[in-house]
mmCIF file of C-alpha atoms and ligand atoms in Angstrom:
data_model
loop_
_atom_site.group_PDB
_atom_site.id
_atom_site.type_symbol
_atom_site.label_atom_id
_atom_site.label_comp_id
_atom_site.label_asym_id
_atom_site.label_seq_id
_atom_site.Cartn_x
_atom_site.Cartn_y
_atom_site.Cartn_z
ATOM 1 C CA CYS A 1 -102.580 -40.834 14.271
ATOM 2 C CA SER A 2 -99.961 -42.804 12.385
ATOM 3 C CA MET A 3 -102.581 -45.209 11.038
ATOM 4 C CA VAL A 4 -103.848 -42.421 8.809
ATOM 5 C CA GLU A 5 -100.354 -41.640 7.580
ATOM 6 C CA THR A 6 -99.753 -45.205 6.478
ATOM 7 C CA SER A 7 -103.184 -46.026 5.125
ATOM 8 C CA LEU A 8 -103.257 -43.810 2.050
ATOM 9 C CA PRO A 9 -104.094 -45.869 -1.029
ATOM 10 C CA PHE A 10 -102.303 -46.175 -4.326
ATOM 11 C CA TYR A 11 -105.215 -44.292 -5.913
ATOM 12 C CA PHE A 12 -108.865 -43.292 -5.486
ATOM 13 C CA GLY A 13 -111.382 -43.717 -8.268
ATOM 14 C CA TRP A 14 -114.674 -45.068 -9.528
ATOM 15 C CA PHE A 15 -114.536 -48.823 -10.107
ATOM 16 C CA LEU A 16 -116.825 -50.392 -12.687
ATOM 17 C CA CYS A 17 -118.948 -53.373 -11.683
ATOM 18 C CA PRO A 18 -117.918 -56.681 -13.358
ATOM 19 C CA THR A 19 -120.848 -56.796 -15.795
ATOM 20 C CA GLN A 20 -120.140 -53.210 -16.830
ATOM 21 C CA GLN A 21 -116.477 -54.004 -17.320
ATOM 22 C CA GLU A 22 -117.403 -56.775 -19.687
ATOM 23 C CA LYS A 23 -119.800 -54.556 -21.592
ATOM 24 C CA LEU A 24 -117.157 -51.862 -21.993
ATOM 25 C CA ARG A 25 -114.467 -54.338 -23.040
ATOM 26 C CA ASN A 26 -116.817 -55.697 -25.707
ATOM 27 C CA MET A 27 -117.456 -52.188 -26.926
ATOM 28 C CA ALA A 28 -113.726 -51.484 -27.042
ATOM 29 C CA ASN A 29 -113.193 -54.660 -29.072
ATOM 30 C CA GLU A 30 -115.872 -53.577 -31.497
ATOM 31 C CA PHE A 31 -114.099 -50.210 -31.795
ATOM 32 C CA LEU A 32 -110.719 -51.873 -32.439
ATOM 33 C CA SER A 33 -112.161 -54.198 -35.103
ATOM 34 C CA ALA A 34 -113.960 -51.346 -36.837
ATOM 35 C CA VAL A 35 -110.961 -49.000 -36.883
ATOM 36 C CA GLY A 36 -108.440 -51.744 -37.660
ATOM 37 C CA SER A 37 -110.295 -52.769 -40.804
ATOM 38 C CA LEU A 38 -110.547 -49.282 -42.314
ATOM 39 C CA GLU A 39 -108.497 -48.361 -45.363
ATOM 40 C CA ALA A 40 -107.907 -44.976 -43.736
ATOM 41 C CA PHE A 41 -106.347 -46.729 -40.739
ATOM 42 C CA LYS A 42 -104.157 -48.925 -42.926
ATOM 43 C CA GLU A 43 -102.831 -45.789 -44.628
ATOM 44 C CA HIS A 44 -101.617 -44.526 -41.239
ATOM 45 C CA VAL A 45 -100.465 -47.893 -39.891
ATOM 46 C CA GLY A 46 -96.856 -46.673 -39.723
ATOM 47 C CA ASP A 47 -97.807 -44.770 -36.557
ATOM 48 C CA PHE A 48 -98.326 -48.142 -34.861
ATOM 49 C CA ALA A 49 -96.088 -50.660 -36.510
ATOM 50 C CA GLY A 50 -93.074 -48.823 -37.861
ATOM 51 C CA GLU A 51 -92.299 -48.474 -41.541
ATOM 52 C CA ALA A 52 -91.526 -52.129 -42.247
ATOM 53 C CA GLU A 53 -94.855 -53.611 -41.198
ATOM 54 C CA LYS A 54 -97.998 -53.325 -43.255
ATOM 55 C CA GLU A 55 -100.487 -54.555 -40.696
ATOM 56 C CA VAL A 56 -101.167 -54.346 -37.014
ATOM 57 C CA ASN A 57 -103.577 -56.395 -34.923
ATOM 58 C CA LEU A 58 -104.999 -53.803 -32.537
ATOM 59 C CA GLN A 59 -106.479 -56.452 -30.211
ATOM 60 C CA GLN A 60 -102.970 -57.765 -29.625
ATOM 61 C CA TYR A 61 -101.355 -54.334 -29.691
ATOM 62 C CA PHE A 62 -103.123 -53.117 -26.526
ATOM 63 C CA GLN A 63 -102.476 -54.952 -23.272
ATOM 64 C CA ASP A 64 -105.103 -55.212 -20.578
ATOM 65 C CA LYS A 65 -104.389 -53.187 -17.422
ATOM 66 C CA GLY A 66 -106.687 -54.896 -14.932
ATOM 67 C CA VAL A 67 -109.880 -53.751 -13.243
ATOM 68 C CA LEU A 68 -111.567 -50.983 -15.217
ATOM 69 C CA HIS A 69 -111.844 -47.714 -13.324
ATOM 70 C CA CYS A 70 -111.717 -43.958 -13.609
ATOM 71 C CA THR A 71 -108.918 -42.632 -11.391
ATOM 72 C CA THR A 72 -109.779 -39.487 -9.450
ATOM 73 C CA LYS A 73 -106.634 -39.044 -7.359
ATOM 74 C CA PHE A 74 -103.363 -40.892 -7.770
ATOM 75 C CA CYS A 75 -101.913 -40.946 -4.229
ATOM 76 C CA ASP A 76 -98.968 -43.308 -4.569
ATOM 77 C CA TYR A 77 -99.476 -44.325 -0.913
ATOM 78 C CA GLY A 78 -99.090 -40.690 0.131
ATOM 79 C CA LYS A 79 -96.047 -39.791 -1.939
ATOM 80 C CA ALA A 80 -98.028 -37.875 -4.584
ATOM 81 C CA ASN A 81 -98.657 -34.154 -4.128
ATOM 82 C CA GLY A 82 -101.867 -33.413 -2.254
ATOM 83 C CA ALA A 83 -102.610 -37.071 -1.520
ATOM 84 C CA LYS A 84 -103.271 -36.620 2.188
ATOM 85 C CA GLU A 85 -105.338 -33.465 1.661
ATOM 86 C CA TYR A 86 -107.466 -35.271 -0.895
ATOM 87 C CA ALA A 87 -108.041 -38.310 1.309
ATOM 88 C CA GLU A 88 -109.092 -36.062 4.179
ATOM 89 C CA LYS A 89 -111.602 -34.002 2.200
ATOM 90 C CA GLN A 90 -115.086 -34.295 3.613
ATOM 91 C CA VAL A 91 -116.659 -35.087 0.240
ATOM 92 C CA VAL A 92 -114.147 -37.895 -0.312
ATOM 93 C CA ARG A 93 -114.858 -39.435 3.089
ATOM 94 C CA GLU A 94 -118.609 -39.101 2.662
ATOM 95 C CA SER A 95 -118.663 -40.505 -0.865
ATOM 96 C CA TYR A 96 -116.419 -43.458 -0.083
ATOM 97 C CA GLY A 97 -118.236 -46.680 -1.024
ATOM 98 C CA SER A 98 -121.104 -44.914 -2.778
ATOM 99 C CA LYS A 99 -122.394 -45.603 -6.267
ATOM 100 C CA ALA A 100 -122.079 -43.176 -9.172
ATOM 101 C CA ASP A 101 -123.388 -43.388 -12.713
ATOM 102 C CA LEU A 102 -120.503 -42.573 -15.007
ATOM 103 C CA VAL A 103 -121.267 -41.392 -18.504
ATOM 104 C CA LEU A 104 -118.822 -42.581 -21.152
ATOM 105 C CA THR A 105 -119.018 -40.342 -24.196
ATOM 106 C CA ALA A 106 -116.180 -41.454 -26.491
ATOM 107 C CA LEU A 107 -113.626 -44.183 -27.139
ATOM 108 C CA PHE A 108 -110.160 -43.335 -28.383
ATOM 109 C CA LEU A 109 -106.966 -45.030 -29.397
ATOM 110 C CA THR A 110 -103.475 -43.716 -29.997
ATOM 111 C CA PRO A 111 -100.161 -45.481 -30.689
ATOM 112 C CA ARG A 112 -99.769 -45.583 -26.896
ATOM 113 C CA THR A 113 -103.175 -46.084 -25.273
ATOM 114 C CA LEU A 114 -106.789 -47.205 -25.617
ATOM 115 C CA GLY A 115 -109.339 -45.415 -23.455
ATOM 116 C CA ALA A 116 -112.853 -44.152 -22.845
ATOM 117 C CA GLN A 117 -113.674 -40.518 -22.181
ATOM 118 C CA VAL A 118 -115.778 -39.875 -19.086
ATOM 119 C CA SER A 119 -118.044 -36.818 -18.838
ATOM 120 C CA LEU A 120 -118.352 -36.020 -15.153
ATOM 121 C CA THR A 121 -121.462 -34.452 -13.638
ATOM 122 C CA GLU A 122 -121.224 -31.442 -11.299
ATOM 123 C CA ALA A 123 -121.627 -33.777 -8.310
ATOM 124 C CA GLN A 124 -118.877 -36.085 -9.581
ATOM 125 C CA LEU A 125 -116.586 -33.086 -10.154
ATOM 126 C CA GLN A 126 -116.643 -32.535 -6.388
ATOM 127 C CA LEU A 127 -114.401 -35.599 -6.168
ATOM 128 C CA TRP A 128 -112.122 -34.414 -8.967
ATOM 129 C CA PRO A 129 -108.794 -32.880 -7.829
ATOM 130 C CA GLU A 130 -108.503 -29.130 -8.524
ATOM 131 C CA ASP A 131 -105.172 -29.488 -10.308
ATOM 132 C CA ALA A 132 -105.609 -32.709 -12.317
ATOM 133 C CA GLU A 133 -105.524 -30.934 -15.668
ATOM 134 C CA LYS A 134 -102.946 -28.272 -14.729
ATOM 135 C CA GLU A 135 -100.614 -30.985 -13.410
ATOM 136 C CA ALA A 136 -100.645 -32.577 -16.858
ATOM 137 C CA VAL A 137 -100.678 -29.493 -19.108
ATOM 138 C CA GLN A 138 -99.326 -26.403 -17.320
ATOM 139 C CA SER A 139 -99.571 -24.121 -20.325
ATOM 140 C CA ALA A 140 -103.300 -24.383 -21.026
ATOM 141 C CA ASP A 141 -106.586 -23.694 -19.310
ATOM 142 C CA LEU A 142 -108.429 -26.959 -19.787
ATOM 143 C CA PRO A 143 -111.948 -27.533 -18.436
ATOM 144 C CA ARG A 144 -112.062 -29.281 -15.077
ATOM 145 C CA GLY A 145 -112.658 -32.989 -15.545
ATOM 146 C CA SER A 146 -111.422 -33.087 -19.118
ATOM 147 C CA ARG A 147 -108.758 -35.617 -18.118
ATOM 148 C CA ALA A 148 -111.384 -38.072 -16.786
ATOM 149 C CA HIS A 149 -111.159 -41.452 -18.513
ATOM 150 C CA VAL A 150 -111.054 -45.215 -18.179
ATOM 151 C CA THR A 151 -107.844 -46.884 -19.379
ATOM 152 C CA LEU A 152 -108.775 -49.898 -21.520
ATOM 153 C CA GLY A 153 -105.309 -50.920 -22.629
ATOM 154 C CA CYS A 154 -101.754 -49.775 -23.235
ATOM 155 C CA ALA A 155 -99.130 -50.548 -25.846
ATOM 156 C CA GLU A 156 -96.178 -52.573 -24.643
ATOM 157 C CA GLY A 157 -93.993 -50.595 -22.260
ATOM 158 C CA VAL A 158 -96.537 -47.774 -21.779
ATOM 159 C CA ASP A 159 -97.923 -46.914 -18.319
ATOM 160 C CA PRO A 160 -101.661 -46.255 -17.851
ATOM 161 C CA VAL A 161 -101.046 -42.660 -16.736
ATOM 162 C CA GLN A 162 -100.480 -41.947 -20.439
ATOM 163 C CA THR A 163 -104.171 -42.481 -21.309
ATOM 164 C CA GLY A 164 -105.317 -39.266 -19.623
ATOM 165 C CA LEU A 165 -102.448 -37.346 -21.197
ATOM 166 C CA ASP A 166 -103.400 -38.642 -24.649
ATOM 167 C CA LEU A 167 -106.999 -37.579 -24.021
ATOM 168 C CA LEU A 168 -105.912 -34.095 -22.946
ATOM 169 C CA GLU A 169 -103.944 -33.711 -26.151
ATOM 170 C CA VAL A 170 -107.137 -34.243 -28.155
ATOM 171 C CA VAL A 171 -109.044 -31.815 -25.919
ATOM 172 C CA LEU A 172 -106.276 -29.252 -26.351
ATOM 173 C CA GLN A 173 -106.203 -29.726 -30.111
ATOM 174 C CA CYS A 174 -109.994 -29.138 -30.272
ATOM 175 C CA GLN A 175 -109.698 -26.099 -28.003
ATOM 176 C CA GLN A 176 -107.135 -24.676 -30.423
ATOM 177 C CA GLY A 177 -109.650 -25.018 -33.263
ATOM 178 C CA ASP A 178 -108.374 -28.254 -34.858
ATOM 179 C CA LYS A 179 -111.473 -30.441 -34.937
ATOM 180 C CA GLY A 180 -109.736 -33.319 -36.732
ATOM 181 C CA GLU A 181 -110.876 -35.083 -39.863
ATOM 182 C CA HIS A 182 -114.253 -36.847 -39.898
ATOM 183 C CA VAL A 183 -113.464 -40.266 -41.365
ATOM 184 C CA GLN A 184 -116.810 -42.009 -41.401
ATOM 185 C CA ASP A 185 -119.737 -43.034 -39.238
ATOM 186 C CA LEU A 186 -119.151 -46.324 -37.440
ATOM 187 C CA GLU A 187 -121.972 -48.238 -35.788
ATOM 188 C CA LEU A 188 -120.794 -46.764 -32.483
ATOM 189 C CA GLY A 189 -120.843 -43.200 -33.821
ATOM 190 C CA PRO A 190 -118.842 -40.685 -35.869
ATOM 191 C CA LEU A 191 -115.118 -41.456 -36.129
ATOM 192 C CA THR A 192 -112.545 -38.649 -36.215
ATOM 193 C CA TYR A 193 -108.842 -38.818 -37.039
ATOM 194 C CA TYR A 194 -106.698 -36.261 -35.200
ATOM 195 C CA GLY A 195 -103.382 -37.093 -36.853
ATOM 196 C CA LYS A 196 -100.335 -38.964 -35.487
ATOM 197 C CA GLY A 197 -102.322 -42.166 -35.019
ATOM 198 C CA VAL A 198 -105.004 -40.635 -32.796
ATOM 199 C CA TRP A 199 -108.554 -41.896 -33.472
ATOM 200 C CA MET A 200 -111.720 -41.117 -31.549
ATOM 201 C CA VAL A 201 -115.309 -42.265 -31.895
ATOM 202 C CA LYS A 202 -117.933 -40.110 -30.239
ATOM 203 C CA LEU A 203 -120.582 -42.523 -28.980
ATOM 204 C CA SER A 204 -123.955 -41.730 -30.537
ATOM 205 C CA GLU A 205 -125.406 -43.442 -27.468
ATOM 206 C CA PRO A 206 -123.240 -42.561 -24.451
ATOM 207 C CA LEU A 207 -122.708 -45.542 -22.162
ATOM 208 C CA ASN A 208 -124.101 -45.126 -18.653
ATOM 209 C CA THR A 209 -121.952 -47.154 -16.295
ATOM 210 C CA PRO A 210 -122.614 -47.733 -12.607
ATOM 211 C CA ALA A 211 -119.397 -47.569 -10.601
ATOM 212 C CA ILE A 212 -118.358 -47.486 -6.948
ATOM 213 C CA PHE A 213 -116.186 -44.694 -5.546
ATOM 214 C CA SER A 214 -113.423 -46.439 -3.642
ATOM 215 C CA SER A 215 -109.664 -46.899 -3.585
ATOM 216 C CA PHE A 216 -107.025 -49.371 -4.679
ATOM 217 C CA TYR A 217 -104.163 -50.423 -2.437
ATOM 218 C CA GLY A 218 -102.404 -52.911 -4.743
HETATM 219 P P1 A2P B 301 -105.053 -44.305 -15.412
HETATM 220 O O1 A2P B 301 -105.927 -43.597 -14.446
HETATM 221 O O2 A2P B 301 -104.890 -43.574 -16.674
HETATM 222 O O3 A2P B 301 -105.509 -45.698 -15.701
HETATM 223 P P2 A2P B 301 -99.891 -47.857 -12.612
HETATM 224 O O4 A2P B 301 -100.499 -49.172 -12.987
HETATM 225 O O5 A2P B 301 -99.112 -47.209 -13.705
HETATM 226 O O6 A2P B 301 -99.086 -47.966 -11.393
HETATM 227 O O7 A2P B 301 -101.105 -46.877 -12.289
HETATM 228 C C1 A2P B 301 -102.158 -47.219 -11.449
HETATM 229 C C2 A2P B 301 -103.339 -46.310 -11.706
HETATM 230 O O8 A2P B 301 -103.056 -44.958 -11.337
HETATM 231 C C3 A2P B 301 -103.755 -46.250 -13.147
HETATM 232 O O9 A2P B 301 -105.153 -46.198 -13.141
HETATM 233 C C4 A2P B 301 -103.098 -44.992 -13.668
HETATM 234 O O10 A2P B 301 -103.565 -44.358 -14.788
HETATM 235 C C5 A2P B 301 -103.118 -44.103 -12.454
HETATM 236 N N1 A2P B 301 -101.942 -43.237 -12.432
HETATM 237 C C6 A2P B 301 -100.657 -43.632 -12.387
HETATM 238 N N2 A2P B 301 -99.831 -42.572 -12.289
HETATM 239 C C7 A2P B 301 -100.613 -41.471 -12.282
HETATM 240 C C8 A2P B 301 -100.365 -40.069 -12.196
HETATM 241 N N3 A2P B 301 -99.125 -39.573 -12.105
HETATM 242 N N4 A2P B 301 -101.422 -39.235 -12.243
HETATM 243 C C9 A2P B 301 -102.674 -39.702 -12.339
HETATM 244 N N5 A2P B 301 -102.974 -41.012 -12.409
HETATM 245 C C10 A2P B 301 -101.966 -41.896 -12.380
#
C-alpha cells in the first residue's frame, strides 16, 4: 500500500543508548587530547590547519553530528538505491527494535572526520547491505562490514558520509600492504599514522556498546 512507499526512513542503523554515547564521547575526547599533544602530530599539523597555522585545537576542529549511531542502510526516504528492498527484508523487519552489542575496535581521525570502527558479528552482518563497500570503492574487494563505523564528528563543511569513506581508505591501504607507521602506545592502545593526516588508535580494550537497531526519520 502507499503507506509503505512513503514511510521509508532517512536511514536504518544501530543507535547507542545515552550513557554509552557519553562514554564514547569521553573516549573520543581522550583520543583527541592525546593525539593533539604529540610532537608527531604537530609536525603534520599542516594537514589540518593549512601552512600558516602552527596549532589546531582538535576538540574545536570536529563538530558534533548528533545522536551516535552506526548506519546500516542510508535510505534517503526511499530515494537511495535498494532502500525499499532493504526495508522489506525479513531480517530487517524481525530485528527492528532489538538490542545488539556493538564492538568498537578503533578510533580514527582524519582532516575530515572523527570516527570509531565497528567490528560486526556474523549475526550483525545479516543487517549489513550487500553492496555497502562496493558502493564506496568499486575497484577493490573489501571485506563485508569494513565500512561499519560511528561518526563522532566532522570538520566544518564535511558531511558524515565521509567517515565511512575515510575508514575504507585505511582498510584499503592495509590490504595493499601499507600498515602505516607505529607512533607510540597511548593509554587507549597503539597509535598508527597512515599519512595525509590519518591517525588511528587500535583499542587495547575494545568497547562493547549496547545499541538498538532502529531507524531515523529526521
Ligand atoms: P554516517 O553513517 O557516516 O554517520 P546526513 O547528516 O549527511 O544527512 O547523514 C545522515 C546519516 O546517514 C549519517 O549517519 C551519515 O553518515 C549517513 N549517510 C549519509 N549519506 C550516506 C550515504 N550516501 N551512504 C551511507 N550513509 C550515508
